[in-house]
């Protein structure tokens, strides 16, 4: 271990060594046993070689950085789970509503059922009637009065209770709840999760240790979920049943309640990244303002 052979070491040198030791320990990368991991006994020996106040202050900055990483990883994971929770709830409501519309859409391809007298009264059939065609049943249809009304017109089957409570029309009544999942869980969860990851990358740049990014929490799953929501919404728009005012109203609800999520807008802005990069030029920030840097990066302003 080369560092142990030195008679004196700087606070910067020992601080960097501590961070690298944590990186190798966390990542599980196999390295020379004589180099990493450092034992507490050897660390104490190295610590005694710091005899300058300024070097001690610099070392303290790295020790505080080490502490921040341990705490911030837990926070980044918590925000990631929060965002996934919000995404799952939104996707659940959207999936249920799209299933209802898919069923309604399938019905549009079945012939419209009506009695002979009802067919004779029909004038200027709409798009759906022209597309579906008509199945005419006899006036003495055996299920009367259950299937025919007093005017001898066929009664369309009613949508069941589950479908009614999962339809777009009902979803509109749930808008406040879905907005909560979006604005209070998903969006801030993603913003802070990504803010921590960007901060780790900026720290890696600041201390010139690329491997520091090993502490980033994987964002692949949450990004995939957001893409799934956006993709599902596009498919959903193609499955909306009905025509005229009914169709237009359901399109309005879909676009209002399940607005597309702009993933790029959730990443820290270039302006905020530049601000944090400048603050990090002072190593003392490692022991004073790390949480403030997360807030800056998570900010929506650009």
mmCIF file of C-alpha atoms in Angstrom:
data_model
loop_
_atom_site.group_PDB
_atom_site.id
_atom_site.type_symbol
_atom_site.label_atom_id
_atom_site.label_comp_id
_atom_site.label_asym_id
_atom_site.label_seq_id
_atom_site.Cartn_x
_atom_site.Cartn_y
_atom_site.Cartn_z
ATOM 1 C CA UNK A 1 0.000 0.000 0.000
ATOM 2 C CA UNK A 2 1.870 3.011 -1.335
ATOM 3 C CA UNK A 3 0.052 5.574 0.784
ATOM 4 C CA UNK A 4 1.125 3.812 3.990
ATOM 5 C CA UNK A 5 4.793 4.241 3.065
ATOM 6 C CA UNK A 6 4.598 8.020 3.078
ATOM 7 C CA UNK A 7 5.834 9.956 6.074
ATOM 8 C CA UNK A 8 3.209 12.637 5.587
ATOM 9 C CA UNK A 9 0.067 12.987 3.486
ATOM 10 C CA UNK A 10 -2.222 15.875 2.643
ATOM 11 C CA UNK A 11 -5.878 16.181 3.602
ATOM 12 C CA UNK A 12 -6.757 16.088 -0.102
ATOM 13 C CA UNK A 13 -4.808 12.859 -0.620
ATOM 14 C CA UNK A 14 -6.351 11.048 2.325
ATOM 15 C CA UNK A 15 -9.813 12.384 1.517
ATOM 16 C CA UNK A 16 -9.596 11.078 -2.055
ATOM 17 C CA UNK A 17 -8.340 7.761 -0.735
ATOM 18 C CA UNK A 18 -11.367 7.472 1.591
ATOM 19 C CA UNK A 19 -13.785 8.168 -1.279
ATOM 20 C CA UNK A 20 -12.066 5.640 -3.558
ATOM 21 C CA UNK A 21 -12.171 3.096 -0.763
ATOM 22 C CA UNK A 22 -15.947 3.600 -0.482
ATOM 23 C CA UNK A 23 -16.342 3.310 -4.260
ATOM 24 C CA UNK A 24 -14.523 -0.001 -4.424
ATOM 25 C CA UNK A 25 -16.309 -1.308 -1.355
ATOM 26 C CA UNK A 26 -19.748 -0.300 -2.713
ATOM 27 C CA UNK A 27 -19.207 -1.527 -6.262
ATOM 28 C CA UNK A 28 -17.679 -4.848 -5.251
ATOM 29 C CA UNK A 29 -14.895 -4.416 -7.785
ATOM 30 C CA UNK A 30 -12.014 -6.745 -6.958
ATOM 31 C CA UNK A 31 -8.782 -4.813 -6.478
ATOM 32 C CA UNK A 32 -5.401 -5.390 -4.921
ATOM 33 C CA UNK A 33 -6.049 -6.420 -1.311
ATOM 34 C CA UNK A 34 -3.044 -4.378 -0.298
ATOM 35 C CA UNK A 35 -4.755 -1.211 -1.540
ATOM 36 C CA UNK A 36 -8.481 -1.546 -0.792
ATOM 37 C CA UNK A 37 -10.407 -1.859 1.407
ATOM 38 C CA UNK A 38 -8.621 0.025 4.131
ATOM 39 C CA UNK A 39 -8.793 -1.333 7.661
ATOM 40 C CA UNK A 40 -9.705 0.895 10.586
ATOM 41 C CA UNK A 41 -6.231 0.328 11.998
ATOM 42 C CA UNK A 42 -4.518 1.574 8.829
ATOM 43 C CA UNK A 43 -6.933 4.476 8.589
ATOM 44 C CA UNK A 44 -5.983 5.560 12.101
ATOM 45 C CA UNK A 45 -2.310 5.385 11.161
ATOM 46 C CA UNK A 46 -2.926 7.569 8.106
ATOM 47 C CA UNK A 47 -4.989 9.981 10.158
ATOM 48 C CA UNK A 48 -2.046 10.573 12.485
ATOM 49 C CA UNK A 49 -0.009 11.745 9.499
ATOM 50 C CA UNK A 50 -2.298 14.787 9.109
ATOM 51 C CA UNK A 51 -0.687 17.467 11.243
ATOM 52 C CA UNK A 52 -1.731 20.654 9.475
ATOM 53 C CA UNK A 53 -4.972 22.494 10.346
ATOM 54 C CA UNK A 54 -5.697 23.312 6.730
ATOM 55 C CA UNK A 55 -5.217 19.689 5.698
ATOM 56 C CA UNK A 56 -7.456 18.589 8.555
ATOM 57 C CA UNK A 57 -10.186 20.949 7.308
ATOM 58 C CA UNK A 58 -9.906 19.566 3.777
ATOM 59 C CA UNK A 59 -10.057 16.011 5.086
ATOM 60 C CA UNK A 60 -13.180 16.914 7.053
ATOM 61 C CA UNK A 61 -14.797 18.066 3.794
ATOM 62 C CA UNK A 62 -14.268 14.617 2.281
ATOM 63 C CA UNK A 63 -15.510 12.898 5.423
ATOM 64 C CA UNK A 64 -18.692 14.973 5.200
ATOM 65 C CA UNK A 65 -18.988 14.077 1.508
ATOM 66 C CA UNK A 66 -18.743 10.446 2.514
ATOM 67 C CA UNK A 67 -21.560 10.953 5.025
ATOM 68 C CA UNK A 68 -23.686 12.780 2.442
ATOM 69 C CA UNK A 69 -23.403 9.901 -0.020
ATOM 70 C CA UNK A 70 -24.646 7.390 2.545
ATOM 71 C CA UNK A 71 -27.629 9.581 3.425
ATOM 72 C CA UNK A 72 -28.424 10.816 -0.066
ATOM 73 C CA UNK A 73 -28.535 7.357 -1.620
ATOM 74 C CA UNK A 74 -31.334 6.444 0.767
ATOM 75 C CA UNK A 75 -33.155 9.645 -0.216
ATOM 76 C CA UNK A 76 -32.651 9.043 -3.950
ATOM 77 C CA UNK A 77 -34.076 5.540 -3.606
ATOM 78 C CA UNK A 78 -37.040 6.853 -1.608
ATOM 79 C CA UNK A 79 -37.848 9.448 -4.270
ATOM 80 C CA UNK A 80 -37.518 6.783 -6.949
ATOM 81 C CA UNK A 81 -40.063 4.589 -5.142
ATOM 82 C CA UNK A 82 -42.356 7.584 -4.664
ATOM 83 C CA UNK A 83 -42.261 8.325 -8.391
ATOM 84 C CA UNK A 84 -42.920 4.694 -9.293
ATOM 85 C CA UNK A 85 -45.881 4.646 -6.918
ATOM 86 C CA UNK A 86 -47.399 7.661 -8.673
ATOM 87 C CA UNK A 87 -46.731 6.176 -12.110
ATOM 88 C CA UNK A 88 -48.332 2.858 -11.222
ATOM 89 C CA UNK A 89 -51.486 4.558 -9.936
ATOM 90 C CA UNK A 90 -51.829 6.695 -13.071
ATOM 91 C CA UNK A 91 -51.236 3.716 -15.339
ATOM 92 C CA UNK A 92 -53.803 1.670 -13.410
ATOM 93 C CA UNK A 93 -56.572 4.230 -13.940
ATOM 94 C CA UNK A 94 -55.616 4.710 -17.581
ATOM 95 C CA UNK A 95 -55.538 0.954 -18.239
ATOM 96 C CA UNK A 96 -58.963 0.428 -16.714
ATOM 97 C CA UNK A 97 -60.491 3.261 -18.729
ATOM 98 C CA UNK A 98 -58.848 2.077 -21.938
ATOM 99 C CA UNK A 99 -60.247 -1.425 -21.396
ATOM 100 C CA UNK A 100 -63.740 0.056 -21.196
ATOM 101 C CA UNK A 101 -63.230 2.036 -24.387
ATOM 102 C CA UNK A 102 -61.735 -0.985 -26.119
ATOM 103 C CA UNK A 103 -64.858 -3.000 -25.251
ATOM 104 C CA UNK A 104 -67.072 -0.172 -26.467
ATOM 105 C CA UNK A 105 -65.032 0.044 -29.661
ATOM 106 C CA UNK A 106 -65.504 -3.658 -30.290
ATOM 107 C CA UNK A 107 -69.250 -3.251 -29.905
ATOM 108 C CA UNK A 108 -69.141 -0.659 -32.688
ATOM 109 C CA UNK A 109 -68.097 -3.414 -35.102
ATOM 110 C CA UNK A 110 -71.104 -5.580 -34.227
ATOM 111 C CA UNK A 111 -74.360 -5.103 -36.154
ATOM 112 C CA UNK A 112 -76.903 -2.780 -34.536
ATOM 113 C CA UNK A 113 -79.890 -4.838 -33.379
ATOM 114 C CA UNK A 114 -83.356 -3.412 -33.981
ATOM 115 C CA UNK A 115 -86.888 -4.530 -34.715
ATOM 116 C CA UNK A 116 -88.562 -4.273 -38.127
ATOM 117 C CA UNK A 117 -90.585 -1.218 -37.095
ATOM 118 C CA UNK A 118 -87.522 0.429 -35.601
ATOM 119 C CA UNK A 119 -85.601 -0.192 -38.846
ATOM 120 C CA UNK A 120 -88.405 1.354 -40.921
ATOM 121 C CA UNK A 121 -88.271 4.517 -38.761
ATOM 122 C CA UNK A 122 -84.496 4.925 -39.127
ATOM 123 C CA UNK A 123 -83.486 7.846 -41.314
ATOM 124 C CA UNK A 124 -79.959 8.975 -42.279
ATOM 125 C CA UNK A 125 -77.978 6.456 -40.219
ATOM 126 C CA UNK A 126 -74.832 7.850 -38.657
ATOM 127 C CA UNK A 127 -71.240 6.759 -39.234
ATOM 128 C CA UNK A 128 -71.403 3.976 -36.672
ATOM 129 C CA UNK A 129 -74.663 2.554 -38.035
ATOM 130 C CA UNK A 130 -73.308 2.593 -41.582
ATOM 131 C CA UNK A 131 -70.097 0.910 -40.453
ATOM 132 C CA UNK A 132 -71.735 -1.733 -38.284
ATOM 133 C CA UNK A 133 -74.734 -2.613 -40.373
ATOM 134 C CA UNK A 134 -78.093 -3.627 -38.927
ATOM 135 C CA UNK A 135 -79.516 -6.904 -37.657
ATOM 136 C CA UNK A 136 -83.330 -6.892 -37.772
ATOM 137 C CA UNK A 137 -85.290 -9.062 -35.352
ATOM 138 C CA UNK A 138 -88.899 -10.062 -35.662
ATOM 139 C CA UNK A 139 -91.649 -8.110 -33.900
ATOM 140 C CA UNK A 140 -92.474 -11.216 -31.874
ATOM 141 C CA UNK A 141 -88.894 -11.383 -30.551
ATOM 142 C CA UNK A 142 -89.102 -14.099 -27.825
ATOM 143 C CA UNK A 143 -87.413 -12.107 -25.031
ATOM 144 C CA UNK A 144 -90.026 -9.362 -25.001
ATOM 145 C CA UNK A 145 -90.650 -7.399 -22.805
ATOM 146 C CA UNK A 146 -87.068 -7.695 -21.476
ATOM 147 C CA UNK A 147 -85.344 -6.654 -24.723
ATOM 148 C CA UNK A 148 -87.970 -4.388 -26.346
ATOM 149 C CA UNK A 149 -89.416 -1.152 -25.038
ATOM 150 C CA UNK A 150 -93.006 0.050 -25.344
ATOM 151 C CA UNK A 151 -92.257 1.422 -28.803
ATOM 152 C CA UNK A 152 -91.037 -1.977 -30.029
ATOM 153 C CA UNK A 153 -87.449 -0.737 -30.146
ATOM 154 C CA UNK A 154 -84.559 -2.977 -29.106
ATOM 155 C CA UNK A 155 -82.994 -1.997 -25.756
ATOM 156 C CA UNK A 156 -79.148 -1.951 -25.977
ATOM 157 C CA UNK A 157 -77.430 -3.825 -23.134
ATOM 158 C CA UNK A 158 -76.244 -1.557 -20.321
ATOM 159 C CA UNK A 159 -72.586 -1.286 -19.419
ATOM 160 C CA UNK A 160 -71.854 -3.171 -16.205
ATOM 161 C CA UNK A 161 -71.059 -1.489 -12.894
ATOM 162 C CA UNK A 162 -67.305 -2.136 -13.022
ATOM 163 C CA UNK A 163 -66.990 -0.642 -16.495
ATOM 164 C CA UNK A 164 -69.062 2.362 -15.482
ATOM 165 C CA UNK A 165 -66.724 3.075 -12.550
ATOM 166 C CA UNK A 166 -63.652 2.699 -14.793
ATOM 167 C CA UNK A 167 -64.906 4.705 -17.763
ATOM 168 C CA UNK A 168 -63.435 8.010 -18.932
ATOM 169 C CA UNK A 169 -66.606 9.767 -17.848
ATOM 170 C CA UNK A 170 -66.113 8.504 -14.296
ATOM 171 C CA UNK A 171 -62.346 9.123 -14.432
ATOM 172 C CA UNK A 172 -63.058 12.824 -14.906
ATOM 173 C CA UNK A 173 -64.621 12.816 -11.430
ATOM 174 C CA UNK A 174 -61.377 11.313 -10.124
ATOM 175 C CA UNK A 175 -59.221 14.055 -11.641
ATOM 176 C CA UNK A 176 -58.102 15.526 -8.292
ATOM 177 C CA UNK A 177 -56.856 12.138 -7.133
ATOM 178 C CA UNK A 178 -54.973 11.497 -10.365
ATOM 179 C CA UNK A 179 -53.501 15.017 -10.209
ATOM 180 C CA UNK A 180 -52.193 14.146 -6.743
ATOM 181 C CA UNK A 181 -50.491 11.026 -8.067
ATOM 182 C CA UNK A 182 -48.989 13.097 -10.873
ATOM 183 C CA UNK A 183 -48.058 16.371 -9.162
ATOM 184 C CA UNK A 184 -47.334 15.246 -5.592
ATOM 185 C CA UNK A 185 -45.840 11.790 -6.098
ATOM 186 C CA UNK A 186 -44.543 11.174 -9.602
ATOM 187 C CA UNK A 187 -43.168 14.524 -10.784
ATOM 188 C CA UNK A 188 -41.354 15.605 -7.581
ATOM 189 C CA UNK A 189 -40.158 12.030 -7.071
ATOM 190 C CA UNK A 190 -38.581 11.955 -10.528
ATOM 191 C CA UNK A 191 -37.157 15.488 -10.191
ATOM 192 C CA UNK A 192 -35.374 14.758 -6.914
ATOM 193 C CA UNK A 193 -34.238 11.299 -7.975
ATOM 194 C CA UNK A 194 -32.636 12.752 -11.107
ATOM 195 C CA UNK A 195 -31.252 15.720 -9.141
ATOM 196 C CA UNK A 196 -29.297 13.388 -6.860
ATOM 197 C CA UNK A 197 -27.909 11.474 -9.841
ATOM 198 C CA UNK A 198 -26.822 14.652 -11.623
ATOM 199 C CA UNK A 199 -25.201 15.894 -8.423
ATOM 200 C CA UNK A 200 -23.176 12.675 -8.155
ATOM 201 C CA UNK A 201 -21.951 13.237 -11.715
ATOM 202 C CA UNK A 202 -20.984 16.829 -10.934
ATOM 203 C CA UNK A 203 -19.117 15.708 -7.827
ATOM 204 C CA UNK A 204 -17.299 13.083 -9.901
ATOM 205 C CA UNK A 205 -16.273 15.880 -12.230
ATOM 206 C CA UNK A 206 -15.234 18.124 -9.335
ATOM 207 C CA UNK A 207 -13.007 15.580 -7.569
ATOM 208 C CA UNK A 208 -11.848 14.012 -10.837
ATOM 209 C CA UNK A 209 -12.971 10.494 -9.921
ATOM 210 C CA UNK A 210 -15.215 9.170 -12.702
ATOM 211 C CA UNK A 211 -16.078 6.067 -10.675
ATOM 212 C CA UNK A 212 -17.924 8.249 -8.172
ATOM 213 C CA UNK A 213 -20.999 7.898 -10.416
ATOM 214 C CA UNK A 214 -21.316 4.317 -9.155
ATOM 215 C CA UNK A 215 -23.427 5.847 -6.374
ATOM 216 C CA UNK A 216 -26.106 6.950 -8.864
ATOM 217 C CA UNK A 217 -29.442 5.215 -8.335
ATOM 218 C CA UNK A 218 -30.702 3.498 -11.496
ATOM 219 C CA UNK A 219 -33.366 5.589 -13.209
ATOM 220 C CA UNK A 220 -34.097 3.115 -16.007
ATOM 221 C CA UNK A 221 -37.259 1.651 -14.493
ATOM 222 C CA UNK A 222 -38.963 4.959 -13.716
ATOM 223 C CA UNK A 223 -38.132 6.368 -17.166
ATOM 224 C CA UNK A 224 -39.537 3.196 -18.705
ATOM 225 C CA UNK A 225 -42.762 3.602 -16.712
ATOM 226 C CA UNK A 226 -43.185 7.205 -17.858
ATOM 227 C CA UNK A 227 -42.613 6.151 -21.472
ATOM 228 C CA UNK A 228 -45.220 3.434 -20.974
ATOM 229 C CA UNK A 229 -47.756 6.006 -19.755
ATOM 230 C CA UNK A 230 -47.117 8.222 -22.789
ATOM 231 C CA UNK A 231 -47.277 5.274 -25.198
ATOM 232 C CA UNK A 232 -50.428 3.904 -23.575
ATOM 233 C CA UNK A 233 -52.109 7.284 -23.902
ATOM 234 C CA UNK A 234 -51.387 7.390 -27.650
ATOM 235 C CA UNK A 235 -52.867 3.923 -28.099
ATOM 236 C CA UNK A 236 -55.815 4.893 -25.913
ATOM 237 C CA UNK A 237 -56.616 7.848 -28.178
ATOM 238 C CA UNK A 238 -57.050 5.415 -31.072
ATOM 239 C CA UNK A 239 -59.547 3.275 -29.169
ATOM 240 C CA UNK A 240 -62.059 5.872 -28.023
ATOM 241 C CA UNK A 241 -65.541 4.789 -29.038
ATOM 242 C CA UNK A 242 -68.512 6.885 -30.100
ATOM 243 C CA UNK A 243 -68.927 9.832 -32.411
ATOM 244 C CA UNK A 244 -69.903 13.479 -32.407
ATOM 245 C CA UNK A 245 -70.157 15.264 -29.063
ATOM 246 C CA UNK A 246 -69.758 12.051 -27.058
ATOM 247 C CA UNK A 247 -66.478 11.240 -28.804
ATOM 248 C CA UNK A 248 -65.161 14.814 -28.514
ATOM 249 C CA UNK A 249 -65.939 14.888 -24.793
ATOM 250 C CA UNK A 250 -64.019 11.673 -24.132
ATOM 251 C CA UNK A 251 -61.027 12.939 -26.112
ATOM 252 C CA UNK A 252 -61.111 16.100 -24.000
ATOM 253 C CA UNK A 253 -61.140 14.074 -20.763
ATOM 254 C CA UNK A 254 -58.249 11.892 -21.931
ATOM 255 C CA UNK A 255 -56.079 14.896 -22.826
ATOM 256 C CA UNK A 256 -57.016 16.763 -19.655
ATOM 257 C CA UNK A 257 -56.609 14.004 -17.076
ATOM 258 C CA UNK A 258 -53.808 11.982 -18.666
ATOM 259 C CA UNK A 259 -51.582 14.706 -20.027
ATOM 260 C CA UNK A 260 -48.364 13.587 -21.704
ATOM 261 C CA UNK A 261 -45.316 13.644 -19.439
ATOM 262 C CA UNK A 262 -42.274 15.477 -20.776
ATOM 263 C CA UNK A 263 -39.360 13.457 -19.370
ATOM 264 C CA UNK A 264 -36.731 15.954 -20.546
ATOM 265 C CA UNK A 265 -38.408 18.716 -18.535
ATOM 266 C CA UNK A 266 -37.891 16.711 -15.330
ATOM 267 C CA UNK A 267 -34.094 16.713 -15.613
ATOM 268 C CA UNK A 268 -32.123 19.546 -13.977
ATOM 269 C CA UNK A 269 -31.846 22.521 -16.333
ATOM 270 C CA UNK A 270 -28.537 23.579 -17.870
ATOM 271 C CA UNK A 271 -28.738 26.822 -15.924
ATOM 272 C CA UNK A 272 -29.137 25.051 -12.574
ATOM 273 C CA UNK A 273 -26.378 22.587 -13.418
ATOM 274 C CA UNK A 274 -24.027 25.491 -14.171
ATOM 275 C CA UNK A 275 -24.971 27.123 -10.873
ATOM 276 C CA UNK A 276 -24.192 23.964 -8.901
ATOM 277 C CA UNK A 277 -20.967 23.360 -10.793
ATOM 278 C CA UNK A 278 -19.799 26.837 -9.787
ATOM 279 C CA UNK A 279 -20.736 26.298 -6.125
ATOM 280 C CA UNK A 280 -18.838 23.002 -6.093
ATOM 281 C CA UNK A 281 -15.623 24.822 -6.983
ATOM 282 C CA UNK A 282 -15.349 25.569 -3.252
ATOM 283 C CA UNK A 283 -14.613 22.273 -1.509
ATOM 284 C CA UNK A 284 -16.150 23.576 1.714
ATOM 285 C CA UNK A 285 -19.574 23.014 0.174
ATOM 286 C CA UNK A 286 -19.121 19.309 0.985
ATOM 287 C CA UNK A 287 -19.693 20.055 4.655
ATOM 288 C CA UNK A 288 -22.157 22.932 4.478
ATOM 289 C CA UNK A 289 -24.588 23.043 1.548
ATOM 290 C CA UNK A 290 -25.095 19.689 -0.173
ATOM 291 C CA UNK A 291 -28.841 19.586 0.469
ATOM 292 C CA UNK A 292 -29.100 23.080 -0.978
ATOM 293 C CA UNK A 293 -27.450 21.837 -4.177
ATOM 294 C CA UNK A 294 -30.096 19.112 -4.496
ATOM 295 C CA UNK A 295 -32.825 21.742 -4.159
ATOM 296 C CA UNK A 296 -31.243 23.871 -6.872
ATOM 297 C CA UNK A 297 -30.981 20.934 -9.265
ATOM 298 C CA UNK A 298 -34.541 19.766 -8.563
ATOM 299 C CA UNK A 299 -35.945 23.244 -9.178
ATOM 300 C CA UNK A 300 -38.331 23.600 -12.098
ATOM 301 C CA UNK A 301 -37.041 26.999 -13.108
ATOM 302 C CA UNK A 302 -34.517 27.045 -15.896
#
